[in-house]
Backbone as numpy.savetxt, mean C-alpha at the origin, in Angstrom:
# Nx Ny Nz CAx CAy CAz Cx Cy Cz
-8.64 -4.79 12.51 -7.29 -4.58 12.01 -7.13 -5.25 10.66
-6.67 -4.80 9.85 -6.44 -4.92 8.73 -4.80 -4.86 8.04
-4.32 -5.53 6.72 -2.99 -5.24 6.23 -3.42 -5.11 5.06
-3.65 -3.73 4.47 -3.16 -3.29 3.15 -2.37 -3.19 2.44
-2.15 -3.75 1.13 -1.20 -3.01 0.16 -1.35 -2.33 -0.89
-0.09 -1.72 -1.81 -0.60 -0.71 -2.56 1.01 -0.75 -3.69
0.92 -1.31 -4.25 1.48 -1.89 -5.64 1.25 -1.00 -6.90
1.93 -1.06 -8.09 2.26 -0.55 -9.43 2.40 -1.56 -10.78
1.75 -1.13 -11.86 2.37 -2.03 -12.86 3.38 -1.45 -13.81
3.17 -0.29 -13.13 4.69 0.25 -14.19 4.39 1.84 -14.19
5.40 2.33 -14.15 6.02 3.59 -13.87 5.59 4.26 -12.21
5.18 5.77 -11.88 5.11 6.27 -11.00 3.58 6.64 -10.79
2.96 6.18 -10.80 1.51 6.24 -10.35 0.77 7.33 -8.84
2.00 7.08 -8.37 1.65 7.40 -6.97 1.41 6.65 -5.56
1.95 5.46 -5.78 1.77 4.27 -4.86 2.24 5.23 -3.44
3.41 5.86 -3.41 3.78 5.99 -2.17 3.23 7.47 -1.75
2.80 8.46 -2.50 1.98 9.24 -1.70 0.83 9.16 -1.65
0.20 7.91 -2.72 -0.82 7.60 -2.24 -1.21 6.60 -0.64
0.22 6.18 -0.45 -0.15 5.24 1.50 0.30 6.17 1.83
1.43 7.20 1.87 1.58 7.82 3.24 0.32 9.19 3.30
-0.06 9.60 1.96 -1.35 10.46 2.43 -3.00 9.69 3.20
-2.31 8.80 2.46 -3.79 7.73 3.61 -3.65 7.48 4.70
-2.23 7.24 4.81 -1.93 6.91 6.70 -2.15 7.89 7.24
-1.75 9.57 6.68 -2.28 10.48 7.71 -2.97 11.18 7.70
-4.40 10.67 6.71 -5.24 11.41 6.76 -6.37 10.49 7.40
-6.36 9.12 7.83 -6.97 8.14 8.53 -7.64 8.54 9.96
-6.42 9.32 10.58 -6.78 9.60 11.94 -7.22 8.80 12.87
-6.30 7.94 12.69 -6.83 6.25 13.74 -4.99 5.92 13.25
-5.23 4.68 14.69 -3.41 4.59 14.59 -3.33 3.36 13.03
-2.26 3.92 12.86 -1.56 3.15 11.27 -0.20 3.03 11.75
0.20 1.36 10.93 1.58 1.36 11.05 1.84 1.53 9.51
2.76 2.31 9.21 3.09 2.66 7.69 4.31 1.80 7.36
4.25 0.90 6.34 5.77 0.24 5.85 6.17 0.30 4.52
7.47 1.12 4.28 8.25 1.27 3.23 8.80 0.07 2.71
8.39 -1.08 1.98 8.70 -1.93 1.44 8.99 -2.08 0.24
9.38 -0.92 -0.66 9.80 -0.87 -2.22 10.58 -1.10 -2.34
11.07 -2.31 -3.28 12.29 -2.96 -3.19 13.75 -1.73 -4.17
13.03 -0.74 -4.20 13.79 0.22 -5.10 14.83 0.92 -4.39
14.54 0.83 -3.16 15.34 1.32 -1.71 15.51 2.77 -1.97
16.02 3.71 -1.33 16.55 5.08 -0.92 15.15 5.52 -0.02
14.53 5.24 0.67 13.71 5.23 2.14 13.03 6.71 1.45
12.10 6.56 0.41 11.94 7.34 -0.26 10.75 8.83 0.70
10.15 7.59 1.49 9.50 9.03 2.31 10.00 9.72 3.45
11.01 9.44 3.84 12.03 9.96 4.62 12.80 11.45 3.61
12.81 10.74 2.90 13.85 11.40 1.80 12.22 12.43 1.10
11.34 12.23 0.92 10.64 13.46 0.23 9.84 13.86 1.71
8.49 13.30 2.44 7.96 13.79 3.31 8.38 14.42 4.64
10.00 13.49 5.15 10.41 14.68 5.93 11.51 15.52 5.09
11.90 15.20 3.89 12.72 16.07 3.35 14.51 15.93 4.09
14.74 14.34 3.90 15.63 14.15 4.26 16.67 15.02 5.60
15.65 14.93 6.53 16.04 15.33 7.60 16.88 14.49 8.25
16.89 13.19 8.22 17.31 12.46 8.79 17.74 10.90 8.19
19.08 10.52 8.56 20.10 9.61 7.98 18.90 8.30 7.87
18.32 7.59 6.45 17.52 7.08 6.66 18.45 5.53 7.99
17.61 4.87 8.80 17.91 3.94 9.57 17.63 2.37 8.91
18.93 1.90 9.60 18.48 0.09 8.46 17.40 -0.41 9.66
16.50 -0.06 9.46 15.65 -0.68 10.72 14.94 -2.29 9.67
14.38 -2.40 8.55 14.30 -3.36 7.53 15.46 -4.68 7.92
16.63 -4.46 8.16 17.84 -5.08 8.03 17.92 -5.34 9.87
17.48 -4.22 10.55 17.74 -4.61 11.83 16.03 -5.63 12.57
15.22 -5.89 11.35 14.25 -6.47 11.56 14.58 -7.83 10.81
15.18 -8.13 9.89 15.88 -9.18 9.61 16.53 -9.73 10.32
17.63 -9.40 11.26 18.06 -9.98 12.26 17.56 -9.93 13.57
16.55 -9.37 13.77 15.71 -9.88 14.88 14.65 -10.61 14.54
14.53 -11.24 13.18 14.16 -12.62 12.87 14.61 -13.73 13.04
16.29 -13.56 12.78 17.24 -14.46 12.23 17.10 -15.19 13.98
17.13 -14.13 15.13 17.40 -14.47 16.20 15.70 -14.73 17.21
14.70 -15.32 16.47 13.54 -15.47 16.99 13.15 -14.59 17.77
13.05 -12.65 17.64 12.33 -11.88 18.41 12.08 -10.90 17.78
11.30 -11.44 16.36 10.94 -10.39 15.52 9.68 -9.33 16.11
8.74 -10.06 16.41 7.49 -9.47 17.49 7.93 -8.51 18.13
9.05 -9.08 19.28 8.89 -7.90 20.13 10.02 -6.90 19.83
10.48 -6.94 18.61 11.70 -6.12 18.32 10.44 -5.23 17.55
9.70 -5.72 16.21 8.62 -4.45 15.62 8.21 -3.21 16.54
7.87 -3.14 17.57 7.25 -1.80 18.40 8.42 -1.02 18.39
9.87 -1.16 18.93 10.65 -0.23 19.18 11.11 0.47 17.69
11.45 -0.31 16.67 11.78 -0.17 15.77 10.64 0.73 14.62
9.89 1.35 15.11 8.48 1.48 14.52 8.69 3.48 14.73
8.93 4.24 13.84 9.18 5.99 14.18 7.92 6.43 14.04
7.55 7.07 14.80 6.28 8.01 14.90 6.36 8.79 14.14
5.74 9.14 13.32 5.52 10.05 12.42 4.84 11.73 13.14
5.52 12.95 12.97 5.16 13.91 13.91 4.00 14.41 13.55
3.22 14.68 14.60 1.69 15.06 14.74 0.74 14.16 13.81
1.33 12.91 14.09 -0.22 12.09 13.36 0.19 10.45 14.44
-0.91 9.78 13.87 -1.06 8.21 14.57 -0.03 7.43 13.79
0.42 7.82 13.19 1.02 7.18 12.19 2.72 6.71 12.63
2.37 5.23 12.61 4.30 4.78 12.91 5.16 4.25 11.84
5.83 4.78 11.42 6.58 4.22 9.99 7.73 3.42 10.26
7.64 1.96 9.19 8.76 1.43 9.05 9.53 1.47 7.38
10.61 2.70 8.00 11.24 3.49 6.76 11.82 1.94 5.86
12.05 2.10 4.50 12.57 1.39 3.58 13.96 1.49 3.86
14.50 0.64 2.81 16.09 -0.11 2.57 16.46 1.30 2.03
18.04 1.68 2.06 18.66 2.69 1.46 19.16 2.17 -0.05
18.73 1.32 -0.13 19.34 0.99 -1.48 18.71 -0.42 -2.11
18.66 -0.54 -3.39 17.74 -2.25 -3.66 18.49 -3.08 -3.48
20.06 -2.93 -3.22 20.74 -4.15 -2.89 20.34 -5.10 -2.01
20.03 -3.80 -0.37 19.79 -4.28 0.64 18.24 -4.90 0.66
17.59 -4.95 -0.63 16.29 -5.20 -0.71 16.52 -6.83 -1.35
17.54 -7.11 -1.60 17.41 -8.01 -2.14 17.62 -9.06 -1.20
18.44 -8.80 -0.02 18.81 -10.03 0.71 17.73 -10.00 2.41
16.28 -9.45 1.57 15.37 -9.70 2.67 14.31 -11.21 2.59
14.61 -11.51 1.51 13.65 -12.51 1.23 13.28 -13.24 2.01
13.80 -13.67 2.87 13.01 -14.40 3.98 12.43 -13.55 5.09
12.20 -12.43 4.85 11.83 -11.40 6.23 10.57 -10.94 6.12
9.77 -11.23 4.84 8.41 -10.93 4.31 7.42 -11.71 5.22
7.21 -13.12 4.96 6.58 -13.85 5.49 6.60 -14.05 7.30
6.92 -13.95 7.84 7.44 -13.34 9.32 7.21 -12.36 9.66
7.41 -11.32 8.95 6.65 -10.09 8.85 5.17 -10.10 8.81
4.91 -10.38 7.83 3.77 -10.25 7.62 2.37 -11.15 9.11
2.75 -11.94 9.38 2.38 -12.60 10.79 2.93 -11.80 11.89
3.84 -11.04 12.28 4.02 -9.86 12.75 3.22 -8.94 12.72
2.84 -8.46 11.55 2.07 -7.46 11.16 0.40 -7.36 11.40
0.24 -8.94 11.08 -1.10 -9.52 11.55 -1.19 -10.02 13.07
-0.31 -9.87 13.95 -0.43 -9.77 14.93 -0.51 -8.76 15.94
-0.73 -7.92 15.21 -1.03 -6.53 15.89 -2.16 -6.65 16.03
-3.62 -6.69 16.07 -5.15 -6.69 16.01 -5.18 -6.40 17.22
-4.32 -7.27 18.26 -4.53 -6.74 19.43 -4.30 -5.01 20.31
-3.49 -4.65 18.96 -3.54 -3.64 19.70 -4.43 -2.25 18.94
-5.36 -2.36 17.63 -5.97 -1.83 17.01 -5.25 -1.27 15.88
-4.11 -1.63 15.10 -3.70 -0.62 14.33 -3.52 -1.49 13.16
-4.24 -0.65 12.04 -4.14 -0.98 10.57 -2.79 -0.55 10.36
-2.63 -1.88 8.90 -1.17 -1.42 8.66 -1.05 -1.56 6.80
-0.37 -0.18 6.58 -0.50 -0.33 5.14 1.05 -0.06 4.41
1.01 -1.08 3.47 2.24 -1.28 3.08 2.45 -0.72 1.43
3.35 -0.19 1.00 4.01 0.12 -0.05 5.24 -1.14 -0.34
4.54 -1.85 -1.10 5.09 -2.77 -1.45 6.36 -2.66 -3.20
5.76 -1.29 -3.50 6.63 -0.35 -4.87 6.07 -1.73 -6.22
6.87 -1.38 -7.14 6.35 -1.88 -8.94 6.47 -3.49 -8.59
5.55 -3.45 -9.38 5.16 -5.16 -9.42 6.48 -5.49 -10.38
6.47 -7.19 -9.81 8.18 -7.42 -10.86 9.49 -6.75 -10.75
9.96 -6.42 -9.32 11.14 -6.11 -9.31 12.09 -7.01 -8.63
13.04 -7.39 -8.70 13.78 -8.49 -8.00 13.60 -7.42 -6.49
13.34 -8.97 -5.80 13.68 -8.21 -3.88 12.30 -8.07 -3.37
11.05 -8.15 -4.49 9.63 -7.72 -4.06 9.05 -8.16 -2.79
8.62 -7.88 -2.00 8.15 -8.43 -0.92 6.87 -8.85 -1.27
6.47 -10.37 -2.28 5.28 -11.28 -2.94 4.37 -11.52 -1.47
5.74 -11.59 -0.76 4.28 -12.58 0.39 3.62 -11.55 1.40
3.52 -10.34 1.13 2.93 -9.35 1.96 2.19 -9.02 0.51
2.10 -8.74 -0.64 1.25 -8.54 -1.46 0.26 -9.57 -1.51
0.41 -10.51 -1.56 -0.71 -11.92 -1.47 -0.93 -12.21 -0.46
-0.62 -12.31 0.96 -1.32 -12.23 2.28 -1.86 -11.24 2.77
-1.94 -10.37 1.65 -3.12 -9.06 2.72 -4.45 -9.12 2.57
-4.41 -8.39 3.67 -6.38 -8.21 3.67 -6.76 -7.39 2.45
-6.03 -6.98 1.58 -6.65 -5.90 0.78 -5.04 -5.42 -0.22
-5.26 -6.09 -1.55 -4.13 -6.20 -2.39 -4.34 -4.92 -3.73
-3.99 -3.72 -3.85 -4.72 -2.71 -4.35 -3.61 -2.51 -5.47
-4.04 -2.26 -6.61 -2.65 -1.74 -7.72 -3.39 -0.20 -8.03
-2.50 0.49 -7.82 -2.24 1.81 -8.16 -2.41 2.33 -9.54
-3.01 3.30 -10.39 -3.00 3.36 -11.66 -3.29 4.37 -11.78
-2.72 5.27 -13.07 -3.63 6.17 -13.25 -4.39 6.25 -14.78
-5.23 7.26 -14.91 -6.45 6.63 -15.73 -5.79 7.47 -17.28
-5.07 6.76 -17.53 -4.40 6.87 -19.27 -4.35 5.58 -19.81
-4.07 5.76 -21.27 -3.87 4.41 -21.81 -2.05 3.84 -21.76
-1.66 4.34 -21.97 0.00 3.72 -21.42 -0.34 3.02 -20.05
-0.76 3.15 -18.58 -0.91 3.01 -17.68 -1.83 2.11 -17.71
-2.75 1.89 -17.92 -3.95 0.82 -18.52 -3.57 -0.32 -19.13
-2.67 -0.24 -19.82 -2.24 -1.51 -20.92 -1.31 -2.15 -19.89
-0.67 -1.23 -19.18 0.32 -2.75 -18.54 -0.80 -3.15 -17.41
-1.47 -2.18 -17.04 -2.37 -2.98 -15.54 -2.81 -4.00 -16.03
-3.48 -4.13 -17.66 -4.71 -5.18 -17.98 -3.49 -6.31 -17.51
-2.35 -6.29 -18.28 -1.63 -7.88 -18.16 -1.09 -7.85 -16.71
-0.90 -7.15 -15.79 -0.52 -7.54 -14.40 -1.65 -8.27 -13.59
-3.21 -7.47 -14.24 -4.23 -7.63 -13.16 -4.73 -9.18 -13.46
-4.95 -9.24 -14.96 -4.71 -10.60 -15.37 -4.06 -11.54 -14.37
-2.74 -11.29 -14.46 -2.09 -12.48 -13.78 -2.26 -12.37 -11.87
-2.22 -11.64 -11.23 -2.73 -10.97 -9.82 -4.12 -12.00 -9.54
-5.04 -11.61 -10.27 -6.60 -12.03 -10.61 -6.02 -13.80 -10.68
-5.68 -14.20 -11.24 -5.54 -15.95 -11.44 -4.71 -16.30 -10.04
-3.80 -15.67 -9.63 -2.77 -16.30 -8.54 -3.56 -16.23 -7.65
-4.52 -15.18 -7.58 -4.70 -14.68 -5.86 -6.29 -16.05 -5.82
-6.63 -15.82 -7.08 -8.02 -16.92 -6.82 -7.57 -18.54 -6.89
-6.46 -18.73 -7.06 -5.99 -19.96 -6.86 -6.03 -20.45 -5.65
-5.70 -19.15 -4.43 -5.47 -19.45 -3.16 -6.87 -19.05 -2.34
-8.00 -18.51 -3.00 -8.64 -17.82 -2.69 -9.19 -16.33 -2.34
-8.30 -16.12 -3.03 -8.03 -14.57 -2.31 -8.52 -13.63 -3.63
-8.82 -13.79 -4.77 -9.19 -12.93 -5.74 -10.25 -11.74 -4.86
-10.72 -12.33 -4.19 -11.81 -10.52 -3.78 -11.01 -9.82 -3.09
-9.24 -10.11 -2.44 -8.41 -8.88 -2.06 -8.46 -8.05 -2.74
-8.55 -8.42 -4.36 -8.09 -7.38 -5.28 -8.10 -6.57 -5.96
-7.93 -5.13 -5.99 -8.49 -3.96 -6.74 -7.50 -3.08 -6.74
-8.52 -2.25 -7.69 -7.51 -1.16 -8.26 -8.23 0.76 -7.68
-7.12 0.95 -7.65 -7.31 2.44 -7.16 -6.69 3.49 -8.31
-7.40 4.29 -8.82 -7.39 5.36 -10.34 -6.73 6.66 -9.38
-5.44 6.26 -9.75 -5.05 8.40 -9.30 -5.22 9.19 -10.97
-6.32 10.21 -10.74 -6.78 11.12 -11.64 -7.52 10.61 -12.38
-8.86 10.00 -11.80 -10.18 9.88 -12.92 -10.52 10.95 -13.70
-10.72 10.87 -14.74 -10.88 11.83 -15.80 -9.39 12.38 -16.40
-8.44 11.78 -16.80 -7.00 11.79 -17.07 -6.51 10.83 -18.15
-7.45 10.38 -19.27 -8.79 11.20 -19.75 -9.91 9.89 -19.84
-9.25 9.21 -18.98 -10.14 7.91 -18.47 -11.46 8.17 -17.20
-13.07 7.87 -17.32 -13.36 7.89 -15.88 -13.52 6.73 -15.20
-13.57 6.29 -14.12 -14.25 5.37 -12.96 -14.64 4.58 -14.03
-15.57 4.94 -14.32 -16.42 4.14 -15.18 -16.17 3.45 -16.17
-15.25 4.04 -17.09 -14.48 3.50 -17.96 -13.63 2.60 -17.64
-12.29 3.01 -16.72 -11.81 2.13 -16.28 -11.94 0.75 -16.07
-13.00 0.60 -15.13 -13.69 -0.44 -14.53 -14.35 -1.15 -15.36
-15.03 -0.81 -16.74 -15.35 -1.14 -17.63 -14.57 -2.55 -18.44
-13.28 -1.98 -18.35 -12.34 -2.23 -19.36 -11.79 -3.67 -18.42
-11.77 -3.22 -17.09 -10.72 -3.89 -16.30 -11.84 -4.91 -16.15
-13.10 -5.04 -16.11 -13.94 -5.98 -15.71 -13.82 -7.63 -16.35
-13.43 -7.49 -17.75 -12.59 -8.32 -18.67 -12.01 -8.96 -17.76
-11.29 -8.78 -17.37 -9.97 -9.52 -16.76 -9.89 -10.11 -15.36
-11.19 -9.47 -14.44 -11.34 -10.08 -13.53 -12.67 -10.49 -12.98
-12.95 -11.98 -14.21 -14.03 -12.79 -13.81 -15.44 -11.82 -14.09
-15.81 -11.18 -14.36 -16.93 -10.13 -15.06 -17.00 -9.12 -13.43
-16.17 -8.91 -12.42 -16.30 -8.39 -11.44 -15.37 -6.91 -11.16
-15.98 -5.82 -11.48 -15.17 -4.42 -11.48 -13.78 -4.55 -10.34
-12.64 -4.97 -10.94 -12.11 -4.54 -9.46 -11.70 -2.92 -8.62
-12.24 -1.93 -9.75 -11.85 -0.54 -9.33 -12.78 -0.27 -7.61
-11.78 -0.10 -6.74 -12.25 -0.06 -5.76 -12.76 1.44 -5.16
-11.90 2.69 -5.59 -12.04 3.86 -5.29 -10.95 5.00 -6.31
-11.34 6.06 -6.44 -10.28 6.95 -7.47 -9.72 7.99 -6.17
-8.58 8.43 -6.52 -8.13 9.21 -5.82 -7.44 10.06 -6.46
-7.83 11.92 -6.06 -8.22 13.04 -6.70 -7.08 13.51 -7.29
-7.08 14.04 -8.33 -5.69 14.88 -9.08 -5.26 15.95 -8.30
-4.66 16.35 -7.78 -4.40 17.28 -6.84 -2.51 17.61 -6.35
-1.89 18.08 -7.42 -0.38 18.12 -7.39 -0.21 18.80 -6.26
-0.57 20.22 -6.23 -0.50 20.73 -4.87 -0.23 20.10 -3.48
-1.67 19.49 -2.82 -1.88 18.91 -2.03 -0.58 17.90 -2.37
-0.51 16.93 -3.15 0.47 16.11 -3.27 1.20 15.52 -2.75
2.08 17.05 -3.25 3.11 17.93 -2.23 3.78 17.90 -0.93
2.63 17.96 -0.41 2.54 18.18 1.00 3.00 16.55 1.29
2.77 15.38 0.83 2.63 13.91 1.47 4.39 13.78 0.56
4.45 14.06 -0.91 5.99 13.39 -1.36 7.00 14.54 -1.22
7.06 15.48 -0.86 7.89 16.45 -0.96 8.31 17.43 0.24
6.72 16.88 1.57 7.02 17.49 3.28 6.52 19.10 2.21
6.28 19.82 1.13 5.40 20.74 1.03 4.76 21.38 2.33
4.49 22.91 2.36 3.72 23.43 3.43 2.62 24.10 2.73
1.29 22.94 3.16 0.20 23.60 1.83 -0.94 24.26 3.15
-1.81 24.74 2.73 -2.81 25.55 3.64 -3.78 24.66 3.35
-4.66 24.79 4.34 -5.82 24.19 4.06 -5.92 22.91 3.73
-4.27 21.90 3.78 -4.53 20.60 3.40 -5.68 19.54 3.54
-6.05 19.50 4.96 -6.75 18.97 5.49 -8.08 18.69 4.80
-8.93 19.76 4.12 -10.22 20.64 3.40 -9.76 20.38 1.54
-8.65 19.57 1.20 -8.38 19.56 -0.09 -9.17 18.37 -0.65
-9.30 18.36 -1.97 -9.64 17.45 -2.74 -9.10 15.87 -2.60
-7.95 16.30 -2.41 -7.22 14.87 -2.79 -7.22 14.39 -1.04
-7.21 14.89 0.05 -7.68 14.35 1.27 -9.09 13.81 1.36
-9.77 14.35 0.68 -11.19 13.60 0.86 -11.33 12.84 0.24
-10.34 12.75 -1.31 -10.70 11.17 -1.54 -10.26 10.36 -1.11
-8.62 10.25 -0.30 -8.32 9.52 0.54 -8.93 9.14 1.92
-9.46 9.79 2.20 -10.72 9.39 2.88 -12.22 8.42 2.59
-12.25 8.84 1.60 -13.16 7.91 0.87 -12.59 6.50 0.46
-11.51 6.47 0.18 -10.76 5.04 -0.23 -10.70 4.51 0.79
-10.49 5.16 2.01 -10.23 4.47 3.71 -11.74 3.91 3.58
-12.84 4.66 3.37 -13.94 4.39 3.82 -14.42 2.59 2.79
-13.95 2.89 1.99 -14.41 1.96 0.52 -13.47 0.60 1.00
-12.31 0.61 1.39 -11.52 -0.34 1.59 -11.82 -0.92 2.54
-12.50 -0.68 3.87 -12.76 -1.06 5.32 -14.06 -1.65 4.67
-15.11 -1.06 4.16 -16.40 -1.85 3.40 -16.52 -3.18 2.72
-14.79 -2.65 2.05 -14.84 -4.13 1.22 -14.07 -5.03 2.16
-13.00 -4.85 2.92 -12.37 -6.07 3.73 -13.68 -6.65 4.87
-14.69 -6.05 4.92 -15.87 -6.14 5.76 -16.95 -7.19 5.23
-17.30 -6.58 4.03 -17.71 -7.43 2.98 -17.15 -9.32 2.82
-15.53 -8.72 2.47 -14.84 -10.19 2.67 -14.75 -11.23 3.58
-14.84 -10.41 4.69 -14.92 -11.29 6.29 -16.18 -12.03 6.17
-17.18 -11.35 5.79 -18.64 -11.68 6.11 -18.54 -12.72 5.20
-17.82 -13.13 3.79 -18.32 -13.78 3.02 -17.28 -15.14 3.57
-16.13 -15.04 4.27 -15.45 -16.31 4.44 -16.41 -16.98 5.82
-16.62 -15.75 6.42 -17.29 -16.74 8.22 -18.50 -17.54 6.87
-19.16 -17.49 5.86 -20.44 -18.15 5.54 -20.20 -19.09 5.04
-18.85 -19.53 4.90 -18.68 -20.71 3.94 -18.13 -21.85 4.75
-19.64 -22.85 4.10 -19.55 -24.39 4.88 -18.24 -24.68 5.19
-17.91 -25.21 6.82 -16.45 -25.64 7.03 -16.82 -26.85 6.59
């Protein structure tokens, strides 16, 4: 079991159809959490296509903090997502209500890491780095701290100074090998290679590009907009999300192996 996140340094990258197309293209149980402090429960509102009044379940998990039964309040509060493994905890309707969670992160997040027992990875949309309301302590306590990008130079220039500072905090505490970056649209007109190139600068001579994930508006679609595409399943941009599942489990694998080796 694992807790992913999946962060921005500025503008729309794709953070959030990039987790909810990963949660359901995983095919193993996922708990999905809407944590963008930008609020309007944004995959409610595009993937089911606002079918339904988003729920303060965020706010009703705050007060089943406030009242010591955050644990066993998470399972009920948790919506199944239809025809997949996938259980979502929808976002705030608004950033107001994002702002007066601050103490609900850290509690959470030991919540969240207390699931192992029951097998389910959990990946969080944590939305743009630097917004008042951010949920910091689920971005720096995960197993796997990922910034979103895509491969242009506007998009590039703010990552270098976020990853910069990400890269120093997280190795302060130890945690710099959480951290990487995921390219939506290699070759846009940046590749892999390049990227990683560039970004290597900034974090200790060590690539943090962890996996690219495929240009594919179409498919997209289908994850931010509830779209009815054919053949989703067999698309481009599903198999690289598949591949990032595969690349991310390698490297939190990798990481384990390297903390059990170090002299207590």
């Amino acid at each position: 079991m694992a807790v992913i996140t999946l962060t921005s340094a500025s503008g729309s990258p794709g953070v959030t159809t990039t987790a909810l197309g990963w949660a359901l293209s995983r095919g193993r149980p996922t708990v999905l959490v809407d944590a963008d402090p930008t609020g309007g429960a944004s995959m409610l509102a595009g993937y089911l296509r606002g079918q339904m009044v988003p729920p303060d379940v965020l706010l009703e998990l705050w007060a089943a903090q406030q009242q010591g039964r955050l644990r066993a309040a998470l399972p009920s509060l948790t919506m199944s997502l239809p025809d997949s493994q996938v259980g979502l905890l929808p976002g705030t309707r608004s950033h107001a209500q994002a702002r007066g969670l601050v103490g609900l992160w850290e509690p959470l997040l030991a919540a969240l890491k207390a699931l192992e027992g029951t097998g389910q990875d959990v990946l969080v949309d944590v939305g743009r780095l630097g917004l008042a309301g951010s949920p910091t302590p689920l971005l720096y306590g995960a197993d796997l701290a990922l910034v979103v990008c895509r491969a242009d130079l506007v998009s590039l220039s703010a990552l270098r100074s976020w990853l910069a500072t990400l890269h120093t905090e997280l190795e302060e505490v130890g945690g710099s090998t959480s951290l990487g970056v995921v390219i939506v649209g290699p070759g846009r007109p940046y590749s892999e290679a390049e990227v990683g190139k560039v970004l290597t600068q900034v974090c200790g001579g060590r690539s943090p590009v962890l996996a690219s994930v495929d240009w594919d508006p179409k498919a997209a679609a289908a994850f931010s907009a509830g779209a009815q595409v054919r053949r989703l399943g067999s698309s481009k941009l599903v198999a690289s999300l598949r591949h990032l599942d595969d690349a991310a489990r390698k490297r939190i694998a990798s990481n384990t192996r390297d903390l059990s080796e170090v002299p207590s």
